[in-house]
Short mmCIF file of C-alpha atoms in Angstrom, two decimals:
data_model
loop_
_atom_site.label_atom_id
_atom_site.label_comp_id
_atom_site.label_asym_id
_atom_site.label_seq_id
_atom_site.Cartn_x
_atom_site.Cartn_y
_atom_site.Cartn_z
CA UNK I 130 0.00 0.00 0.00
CA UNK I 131 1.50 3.83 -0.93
CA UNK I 132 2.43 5.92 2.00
CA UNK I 133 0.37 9.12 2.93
CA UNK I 134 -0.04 11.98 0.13
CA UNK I 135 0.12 15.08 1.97
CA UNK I 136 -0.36 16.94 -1.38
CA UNK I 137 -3.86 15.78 -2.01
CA UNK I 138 -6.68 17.04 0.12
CA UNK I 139 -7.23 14.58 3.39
CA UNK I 140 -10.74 14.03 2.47
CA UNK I 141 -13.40 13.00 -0.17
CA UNK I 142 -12.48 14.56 -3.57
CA UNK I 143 -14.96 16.13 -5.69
CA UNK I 144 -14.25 17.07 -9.69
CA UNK I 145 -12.61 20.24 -9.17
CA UNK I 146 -10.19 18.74 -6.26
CA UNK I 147 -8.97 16.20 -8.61
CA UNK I 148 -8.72 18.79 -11.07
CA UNK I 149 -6.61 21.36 -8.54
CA UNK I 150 -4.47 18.42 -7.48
CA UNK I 151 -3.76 17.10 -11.07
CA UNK I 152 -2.69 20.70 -12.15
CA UNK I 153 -0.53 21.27 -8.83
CA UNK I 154 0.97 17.73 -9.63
CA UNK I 155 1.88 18.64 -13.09
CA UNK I 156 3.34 21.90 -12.56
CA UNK I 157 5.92 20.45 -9.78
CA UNK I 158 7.68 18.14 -12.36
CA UNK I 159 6.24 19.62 -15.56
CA UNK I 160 9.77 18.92 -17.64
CA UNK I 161 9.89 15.24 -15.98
CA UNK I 162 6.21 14.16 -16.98
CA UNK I 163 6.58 15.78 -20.63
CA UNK I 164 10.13 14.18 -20.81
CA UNK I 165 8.42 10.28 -20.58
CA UNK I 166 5.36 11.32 -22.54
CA UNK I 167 7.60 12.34 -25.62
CA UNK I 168 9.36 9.27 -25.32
CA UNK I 169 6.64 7.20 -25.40
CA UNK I 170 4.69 9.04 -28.24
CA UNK I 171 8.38 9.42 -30.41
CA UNK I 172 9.32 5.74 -30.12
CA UNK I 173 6.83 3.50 -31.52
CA UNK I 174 6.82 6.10 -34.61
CA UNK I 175 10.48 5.82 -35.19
CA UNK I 176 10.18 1.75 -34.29
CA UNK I 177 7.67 1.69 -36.79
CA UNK I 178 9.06 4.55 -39.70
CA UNK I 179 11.94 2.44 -41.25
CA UNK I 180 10.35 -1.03 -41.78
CA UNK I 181 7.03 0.12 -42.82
CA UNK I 182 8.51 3.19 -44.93
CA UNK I 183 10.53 1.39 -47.03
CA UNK I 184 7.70 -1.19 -47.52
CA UNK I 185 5.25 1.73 -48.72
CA UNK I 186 8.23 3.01 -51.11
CA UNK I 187 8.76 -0.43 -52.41
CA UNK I 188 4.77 -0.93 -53.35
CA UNK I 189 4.48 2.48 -54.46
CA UNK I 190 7.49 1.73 -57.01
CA UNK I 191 5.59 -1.46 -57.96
CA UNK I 192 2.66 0.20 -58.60
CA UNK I 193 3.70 3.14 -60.78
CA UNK I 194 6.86 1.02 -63.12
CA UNK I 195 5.13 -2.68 -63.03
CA UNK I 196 7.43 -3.68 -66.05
CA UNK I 197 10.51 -1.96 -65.01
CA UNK I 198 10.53 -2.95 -60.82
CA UNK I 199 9.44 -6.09 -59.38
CA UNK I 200 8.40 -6.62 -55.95
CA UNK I 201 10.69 -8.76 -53.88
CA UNK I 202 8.46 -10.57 -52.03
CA UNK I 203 10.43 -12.02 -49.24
CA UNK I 204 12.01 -8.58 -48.43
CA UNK I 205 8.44 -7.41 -48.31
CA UNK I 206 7.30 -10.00 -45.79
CA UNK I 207 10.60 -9.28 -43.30
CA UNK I 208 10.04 -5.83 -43.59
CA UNK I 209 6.43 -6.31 -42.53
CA UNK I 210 7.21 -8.13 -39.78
CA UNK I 211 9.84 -6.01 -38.40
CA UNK I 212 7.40 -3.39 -38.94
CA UNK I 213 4.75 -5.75 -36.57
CA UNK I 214 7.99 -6.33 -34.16
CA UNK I 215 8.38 -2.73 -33.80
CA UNK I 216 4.67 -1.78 -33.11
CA UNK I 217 4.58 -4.07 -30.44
CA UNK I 218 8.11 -2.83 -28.81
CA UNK I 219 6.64 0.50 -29.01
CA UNK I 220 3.41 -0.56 -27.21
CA UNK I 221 6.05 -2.13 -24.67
CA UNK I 222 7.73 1.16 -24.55
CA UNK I 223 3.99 3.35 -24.30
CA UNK I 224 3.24 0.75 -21.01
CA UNK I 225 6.73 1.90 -19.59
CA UNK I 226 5.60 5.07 -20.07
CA UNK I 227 2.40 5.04 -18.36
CA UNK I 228 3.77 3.63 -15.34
CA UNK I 229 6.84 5.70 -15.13
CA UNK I 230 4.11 8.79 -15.22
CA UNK I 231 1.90 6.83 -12.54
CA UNK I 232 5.13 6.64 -10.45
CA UNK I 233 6.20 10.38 -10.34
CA UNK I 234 2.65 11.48 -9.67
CA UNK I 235 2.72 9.44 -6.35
CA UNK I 236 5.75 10.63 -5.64
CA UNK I 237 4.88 14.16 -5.90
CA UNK I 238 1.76 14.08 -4.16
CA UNK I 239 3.67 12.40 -1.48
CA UNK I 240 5.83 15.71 -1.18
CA UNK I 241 8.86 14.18 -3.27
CA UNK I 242 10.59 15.73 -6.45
CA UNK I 243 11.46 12.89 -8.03
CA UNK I 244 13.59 12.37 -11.00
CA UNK I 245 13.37 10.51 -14.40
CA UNK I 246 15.89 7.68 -13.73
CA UNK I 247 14.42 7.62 -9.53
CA UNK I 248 10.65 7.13 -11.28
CA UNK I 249 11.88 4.24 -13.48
CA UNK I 250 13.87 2.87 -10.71
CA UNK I 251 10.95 2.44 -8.49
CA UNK I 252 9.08 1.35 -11.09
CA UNK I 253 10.78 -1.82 -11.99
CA UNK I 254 8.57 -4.60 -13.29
CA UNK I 255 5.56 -2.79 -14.53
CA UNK I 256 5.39 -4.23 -17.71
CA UNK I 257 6.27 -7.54 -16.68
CA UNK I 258 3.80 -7.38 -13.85
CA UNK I 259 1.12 -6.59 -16.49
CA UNK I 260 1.46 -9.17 -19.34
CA UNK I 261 -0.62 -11.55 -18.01
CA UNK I 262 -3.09 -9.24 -18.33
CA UNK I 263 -2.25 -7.56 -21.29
CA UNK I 264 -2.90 -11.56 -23.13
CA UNK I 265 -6.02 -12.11 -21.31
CA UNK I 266 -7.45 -8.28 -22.66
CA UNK I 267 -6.05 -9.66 -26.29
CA UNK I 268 -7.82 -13.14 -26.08
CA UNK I 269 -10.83 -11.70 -24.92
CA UNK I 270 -10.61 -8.84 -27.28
CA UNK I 271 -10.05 -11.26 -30.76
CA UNK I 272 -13.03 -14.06 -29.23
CA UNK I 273 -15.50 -10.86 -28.82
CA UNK I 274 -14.66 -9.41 -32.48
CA UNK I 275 -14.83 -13.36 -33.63
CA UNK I 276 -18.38 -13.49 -32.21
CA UNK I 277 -19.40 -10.14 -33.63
CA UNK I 278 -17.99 -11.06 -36.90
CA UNK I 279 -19.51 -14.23 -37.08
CA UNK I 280 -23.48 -12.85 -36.21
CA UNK I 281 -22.43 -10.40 -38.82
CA UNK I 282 -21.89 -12.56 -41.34
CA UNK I 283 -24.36 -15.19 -39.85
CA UNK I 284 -26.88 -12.98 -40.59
CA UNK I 285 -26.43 -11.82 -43.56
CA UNK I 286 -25.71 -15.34 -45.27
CA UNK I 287 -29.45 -16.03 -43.61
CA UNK I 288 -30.21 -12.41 -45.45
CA UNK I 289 -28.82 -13.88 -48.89
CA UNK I 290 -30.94 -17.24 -48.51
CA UNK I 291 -34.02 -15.68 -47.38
CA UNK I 292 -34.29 -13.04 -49.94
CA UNK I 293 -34.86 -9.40 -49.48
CA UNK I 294 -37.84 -10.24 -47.10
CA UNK I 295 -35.31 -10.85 -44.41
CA UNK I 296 -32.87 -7.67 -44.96
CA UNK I 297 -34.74 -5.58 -42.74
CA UNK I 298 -34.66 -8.22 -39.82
CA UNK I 299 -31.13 -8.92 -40.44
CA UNK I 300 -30.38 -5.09 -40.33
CA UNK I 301 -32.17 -4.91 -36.82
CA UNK I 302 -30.67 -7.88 -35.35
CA UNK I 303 -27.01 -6.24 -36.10
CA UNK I 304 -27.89 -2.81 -34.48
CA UNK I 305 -28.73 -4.52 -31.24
CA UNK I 306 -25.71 -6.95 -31.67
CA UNK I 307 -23.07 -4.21 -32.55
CA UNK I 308 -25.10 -1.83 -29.16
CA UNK I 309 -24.50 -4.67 -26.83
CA UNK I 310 -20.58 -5.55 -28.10
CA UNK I 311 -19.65 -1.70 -27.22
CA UNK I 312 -21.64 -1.21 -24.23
CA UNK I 313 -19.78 -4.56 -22.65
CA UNK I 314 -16.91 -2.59 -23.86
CA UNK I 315 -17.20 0.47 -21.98
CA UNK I 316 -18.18 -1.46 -19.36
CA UNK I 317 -15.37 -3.05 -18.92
CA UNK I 318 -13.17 -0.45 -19.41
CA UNK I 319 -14.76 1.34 -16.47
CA UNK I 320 -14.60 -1.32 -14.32
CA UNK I 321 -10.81 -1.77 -15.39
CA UNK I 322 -10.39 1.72 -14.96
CA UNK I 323 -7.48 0.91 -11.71
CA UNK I 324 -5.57 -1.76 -13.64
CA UNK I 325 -2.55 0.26 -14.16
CA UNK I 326 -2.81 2.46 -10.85
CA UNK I 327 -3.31 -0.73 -9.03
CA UNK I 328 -0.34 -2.55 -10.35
CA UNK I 329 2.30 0.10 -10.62
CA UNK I 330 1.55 1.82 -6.67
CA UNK I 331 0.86 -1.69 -5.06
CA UNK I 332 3.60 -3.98 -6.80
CA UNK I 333 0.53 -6.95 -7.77
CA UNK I 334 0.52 -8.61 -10.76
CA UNK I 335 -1.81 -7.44 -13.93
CA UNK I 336 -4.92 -10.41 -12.88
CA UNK I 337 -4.76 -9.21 -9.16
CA UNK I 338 -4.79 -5.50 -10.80
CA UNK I 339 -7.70 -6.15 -12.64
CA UNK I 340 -9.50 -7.87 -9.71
CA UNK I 341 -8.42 -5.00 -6.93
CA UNK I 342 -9.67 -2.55 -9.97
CA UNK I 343 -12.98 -4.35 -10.40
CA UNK I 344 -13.52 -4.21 -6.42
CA UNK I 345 -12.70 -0.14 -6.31
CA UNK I 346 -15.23 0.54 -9.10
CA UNK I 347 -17.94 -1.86 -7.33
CA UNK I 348 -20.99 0.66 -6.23
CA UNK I 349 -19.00 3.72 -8.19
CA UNK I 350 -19.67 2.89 -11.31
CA UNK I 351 -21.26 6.14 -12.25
CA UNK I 352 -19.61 8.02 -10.34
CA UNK I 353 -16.36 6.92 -11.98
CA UNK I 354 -17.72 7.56 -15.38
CA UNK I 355 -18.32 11.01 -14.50
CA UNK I 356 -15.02 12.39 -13.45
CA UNK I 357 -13.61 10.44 -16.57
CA UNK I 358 -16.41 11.93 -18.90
CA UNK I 359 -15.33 15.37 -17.27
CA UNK I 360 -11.65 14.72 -17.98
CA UNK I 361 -12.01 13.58 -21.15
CA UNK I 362 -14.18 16.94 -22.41
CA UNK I 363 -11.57 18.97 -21.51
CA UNK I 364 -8.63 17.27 -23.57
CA UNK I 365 -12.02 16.81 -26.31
CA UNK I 366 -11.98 20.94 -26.08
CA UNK I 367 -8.45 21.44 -27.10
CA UNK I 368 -7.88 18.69 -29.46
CA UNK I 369 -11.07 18.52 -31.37
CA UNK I 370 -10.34 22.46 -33.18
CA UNK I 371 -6.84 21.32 -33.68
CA UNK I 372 -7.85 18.03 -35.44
CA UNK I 373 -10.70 20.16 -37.48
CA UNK I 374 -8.26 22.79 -38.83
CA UNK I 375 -5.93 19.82 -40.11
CA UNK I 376 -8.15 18.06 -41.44
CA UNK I 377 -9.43 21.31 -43.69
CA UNK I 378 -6.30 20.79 -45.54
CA UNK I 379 -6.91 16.99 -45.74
CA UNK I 380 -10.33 17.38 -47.45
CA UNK I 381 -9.27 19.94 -49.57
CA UNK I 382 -6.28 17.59 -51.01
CA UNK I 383 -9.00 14.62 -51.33
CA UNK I 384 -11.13 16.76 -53.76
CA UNK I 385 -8.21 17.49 -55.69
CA UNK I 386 -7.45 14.24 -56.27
CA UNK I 387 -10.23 13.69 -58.71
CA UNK I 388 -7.72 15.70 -61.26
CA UNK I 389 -5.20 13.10 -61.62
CA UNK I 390 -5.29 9.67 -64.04
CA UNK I 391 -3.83 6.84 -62.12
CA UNK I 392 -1.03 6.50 -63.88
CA UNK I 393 2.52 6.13 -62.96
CA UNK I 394 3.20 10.05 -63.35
CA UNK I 395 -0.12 10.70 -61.49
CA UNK I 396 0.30 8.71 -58.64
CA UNK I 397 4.00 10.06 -57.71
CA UNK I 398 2.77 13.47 -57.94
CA UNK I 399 -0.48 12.42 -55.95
CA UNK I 400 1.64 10.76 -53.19
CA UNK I 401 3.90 14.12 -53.14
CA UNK I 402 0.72 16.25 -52.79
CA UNK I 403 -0.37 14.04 -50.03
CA UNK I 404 2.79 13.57 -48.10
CA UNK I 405 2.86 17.48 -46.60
CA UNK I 406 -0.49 17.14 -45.77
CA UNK I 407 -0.65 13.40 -43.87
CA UNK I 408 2.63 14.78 -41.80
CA UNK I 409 0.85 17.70 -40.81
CA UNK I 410 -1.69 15.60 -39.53
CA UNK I 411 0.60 12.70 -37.81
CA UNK I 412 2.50 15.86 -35.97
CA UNK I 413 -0.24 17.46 -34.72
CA UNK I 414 -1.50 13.78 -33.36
CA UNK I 415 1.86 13.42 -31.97
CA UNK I 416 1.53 17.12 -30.08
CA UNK I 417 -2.34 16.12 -28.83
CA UNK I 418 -1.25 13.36 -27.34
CA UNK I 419 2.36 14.23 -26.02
CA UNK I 420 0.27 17.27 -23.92
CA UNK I 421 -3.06 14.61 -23.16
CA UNK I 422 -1.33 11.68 -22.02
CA UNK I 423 0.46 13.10 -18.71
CA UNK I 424 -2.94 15.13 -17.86
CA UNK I 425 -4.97 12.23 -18.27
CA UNK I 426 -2.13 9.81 -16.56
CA UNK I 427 -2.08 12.00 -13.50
CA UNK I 428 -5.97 12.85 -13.08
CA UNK I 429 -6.73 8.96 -12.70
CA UNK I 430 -3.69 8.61 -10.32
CA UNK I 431 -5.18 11.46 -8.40
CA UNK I 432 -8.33 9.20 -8.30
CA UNK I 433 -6.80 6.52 -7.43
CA UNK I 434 -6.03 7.12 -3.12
CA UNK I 435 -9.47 8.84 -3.08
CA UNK I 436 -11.28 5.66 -4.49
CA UNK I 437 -9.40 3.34 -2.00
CA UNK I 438 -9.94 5.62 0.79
CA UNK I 439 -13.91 5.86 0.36
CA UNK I 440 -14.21 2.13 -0.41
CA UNK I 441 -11.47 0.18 1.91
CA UNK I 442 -11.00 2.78 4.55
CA UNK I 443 -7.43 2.39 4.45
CA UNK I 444 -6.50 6.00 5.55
CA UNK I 445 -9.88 7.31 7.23
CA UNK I 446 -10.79 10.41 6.25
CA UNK I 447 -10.42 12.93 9.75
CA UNK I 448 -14.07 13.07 11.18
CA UNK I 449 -15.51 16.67 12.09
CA UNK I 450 -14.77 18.39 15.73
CA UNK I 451 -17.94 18.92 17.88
CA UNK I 452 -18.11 22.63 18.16
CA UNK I 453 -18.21 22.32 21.92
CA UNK I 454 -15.72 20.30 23.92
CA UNK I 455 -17.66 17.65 25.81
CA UNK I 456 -19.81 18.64 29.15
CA UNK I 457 -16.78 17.21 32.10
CA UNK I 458 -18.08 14.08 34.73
CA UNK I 459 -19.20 15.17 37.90
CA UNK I 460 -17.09 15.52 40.67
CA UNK I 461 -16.34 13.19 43.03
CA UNK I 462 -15.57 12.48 47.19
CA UNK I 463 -12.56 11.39 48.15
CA UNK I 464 -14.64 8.39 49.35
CA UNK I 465 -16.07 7.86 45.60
CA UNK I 466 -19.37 9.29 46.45
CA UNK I 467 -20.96 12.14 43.68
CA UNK I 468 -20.44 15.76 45.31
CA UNK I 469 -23.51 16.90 45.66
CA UNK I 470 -23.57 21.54 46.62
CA UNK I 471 -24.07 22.46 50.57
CA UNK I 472 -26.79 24.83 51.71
CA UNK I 473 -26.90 28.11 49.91
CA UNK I 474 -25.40 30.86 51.84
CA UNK I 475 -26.41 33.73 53.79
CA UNK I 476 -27.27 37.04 53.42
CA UNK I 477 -25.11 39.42 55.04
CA UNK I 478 -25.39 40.89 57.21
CA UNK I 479 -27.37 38.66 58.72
CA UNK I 480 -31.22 39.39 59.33
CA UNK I 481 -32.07 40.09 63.32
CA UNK I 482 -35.07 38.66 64.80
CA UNK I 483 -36.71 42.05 65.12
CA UNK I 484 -36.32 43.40 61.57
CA UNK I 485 -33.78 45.14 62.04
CA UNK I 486 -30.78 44.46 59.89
CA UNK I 487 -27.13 46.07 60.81
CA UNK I 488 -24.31 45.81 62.61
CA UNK I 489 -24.23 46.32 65.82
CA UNK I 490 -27.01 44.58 66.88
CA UNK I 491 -29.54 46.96 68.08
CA UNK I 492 -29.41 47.06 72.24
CA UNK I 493 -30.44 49.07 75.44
CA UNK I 494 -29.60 52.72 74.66
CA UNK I 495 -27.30 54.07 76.22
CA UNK I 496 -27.24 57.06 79.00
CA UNK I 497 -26.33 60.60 77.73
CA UNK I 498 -24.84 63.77 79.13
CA UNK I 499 -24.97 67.48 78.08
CA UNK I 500 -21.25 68.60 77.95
CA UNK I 501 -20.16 72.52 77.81
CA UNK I 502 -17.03 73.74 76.80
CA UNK I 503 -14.57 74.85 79.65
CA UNK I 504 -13.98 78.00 77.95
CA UNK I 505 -16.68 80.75 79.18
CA UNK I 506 -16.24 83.37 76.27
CA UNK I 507 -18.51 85.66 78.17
CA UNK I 508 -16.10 85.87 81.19
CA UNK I 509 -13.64 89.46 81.08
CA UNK I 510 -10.21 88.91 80.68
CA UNK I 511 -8.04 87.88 83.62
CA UNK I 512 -6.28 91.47 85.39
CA UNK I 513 -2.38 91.36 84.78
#
């Protein structure tokens, strides 16, 4: 289990928390997270370039000098196959990718700044981890297309022996078929949503992923979909435009095709009016997803302690102080008894019997005299 993550907010996360932490995340190692995502969107191109390249230049000289150039066959099988070998080294090399990104956005939330070779370093055995996994998603993937495939074409053979009586039934038996095969789909890749998370922070293996994934999205299922769905708009904002203005200059290309001949002079300069036009497009791909994949990487990563929090408990969330301290336990006697108050005191001074309230008490009175002064003011003045 990861350590604490002092970075992300100690309690439930709502949209915009995930948001503010995924931004904060980036921003800390921005040069680190776009240094792995160019990697993995560069690689599989360049894996892929040479073999297939030369292939497409090799059928393209074929097509436009058929008497002059013949197609070596066997070359054209190895460099297909290297070109297969280096799709799926590049997929290999996307995986690293994604867990090398998982990895520094744990780190960072737990208050580290962590560095490219430290991320893939503690990241060891991510893709290994995952391949069982990764063949289980393929074998389900190829029998779910076979089974698609096969009502497909089941129904329309029925279509072909029935007559055109049956086309309409056939056509609304494959809507329902085709709704169903992509609604398991996104099922499943909601409920899968933690596979990656689960194996690269945890150190499980790519089955136990899938199962600790399924158990995290179990009663969130919704709730899931809709930070996702929220995530996904925003990269949907910025890369849609982008994608619309390129492909202005795609359409525009495919109209003037219609003024060549298909011959060998036509297609070279076809290919060569083309070629400007299909790079734009692969670079701005490239650029989309160099800037989408670390975004997207860290927001689920973000999701990730929050989901295991609310459903396992593993690091409660801090419950809410009273606003009052608690009333204190009664005093007690020496003896154990409860203190209970004495008599409440009196007035003072104290009330006399008679009404009469002072100090002194009120008495006999007292005898008085008349005094005079010894001095007779009248009297004449003593004779010298």
């Amino acid at each position: 289990m990861f350590g604490p993550t002092p970075l992300l907010p100690f309690r439930p996360l709502d949209v915009g928390s995930v948001f503010s932490a995924t931004i904060q995340i980036l921003r800390t190692r921005v040069g680190t997270f776009l240094g792995v995502s160019a990697i993995g969107v560069v690689a599989p191109v360049l894996l892929m370039a040479a073999p297939l390249g030369y292939l497409a230049w090799m059928l393209i000289e074929q097509s436009t000098h058929p008497q002059s150039v013949t197609l070596d066959v066997q070359l054209a099988m190895i460099l297909a196959i290297l070109g297969s070998i280096g799709a799926i080294l590049g997929g290999l090399v996307q995986l690293k990718g994604e867990g090398v990104l998982i990895e520094t956005a744990l780190q960072v939330a737990q208050g580290g700044r962590p560095t490219l070779a430290g991320a893939m370093r503690g990241n060891r055995g991510f893709v290994r981890r995952l391949v069982p996994f990764l063949l289980l998603l393929i074998l389900a993937a190829v029998v779910a297309y076979a089974v698609l495939l096969g009502g497909i074409f089941g129904l329309a053979a029925l279509s072909d022996r029935g007559g055109r009586g049956l086309d309409g039934l056939v056509a609304l038996g494959v809507i329902p078929v085709a709704l169903a095969f992509w609604a398991a789909v996104v099922v499943l890749a909601i409920r899968w949503a933690y596979v990656y998370q689960s194996v690269a922070l945890e150190r499980i293996g790519g089955l136990a992923g899938a199962r600790r994934s399924w158990g995290l999205t179990r009663g969130a299922f919704w709730r899931t979909v809709g930070y996702l769905l929220m995530a996904m708009l925003v990269v949907w904002c910025v890369s849609i435009p982008i994608n619309m203005v390129s492909q202005l200059g795609m359409g525009g290309a495919i109209v003037r095709l219609e003024m060549f001949d298909f011959d060998a002079e036509s297609v070279i300069r076809m290919v060569a009016a083309l070629a400007p036009i299909l790079i734009g497009s692969m670079v701005t791909s490239m650029v989309i997803q160099w800037l989408s994949w670390p975004f997207m990487s860290v927001y689920r990563t973000v999701m990730y302690p929050d989901q295991v929090r609310r459903v396992e408990h593993a690091s409660p969330f801090p419950t809410t102080p009273p606003p009052y301290p608690p009333a204190p336990q009664p005093f007690t006697t020496p003896g154990g008894q409860p203190w209970e108050p004495g008599p409440p005191p009196q007035h003072w001074p104290p009330q006399q019997p008679g009404g009469v309230q002072g100090w002194p008490p009120a008495g006999p009175s007292m005898p008085t005299q008349n005094w005079s002064s010894p001095i007779n003011r009248d009297a004449p003045p003593p004779s010298a």
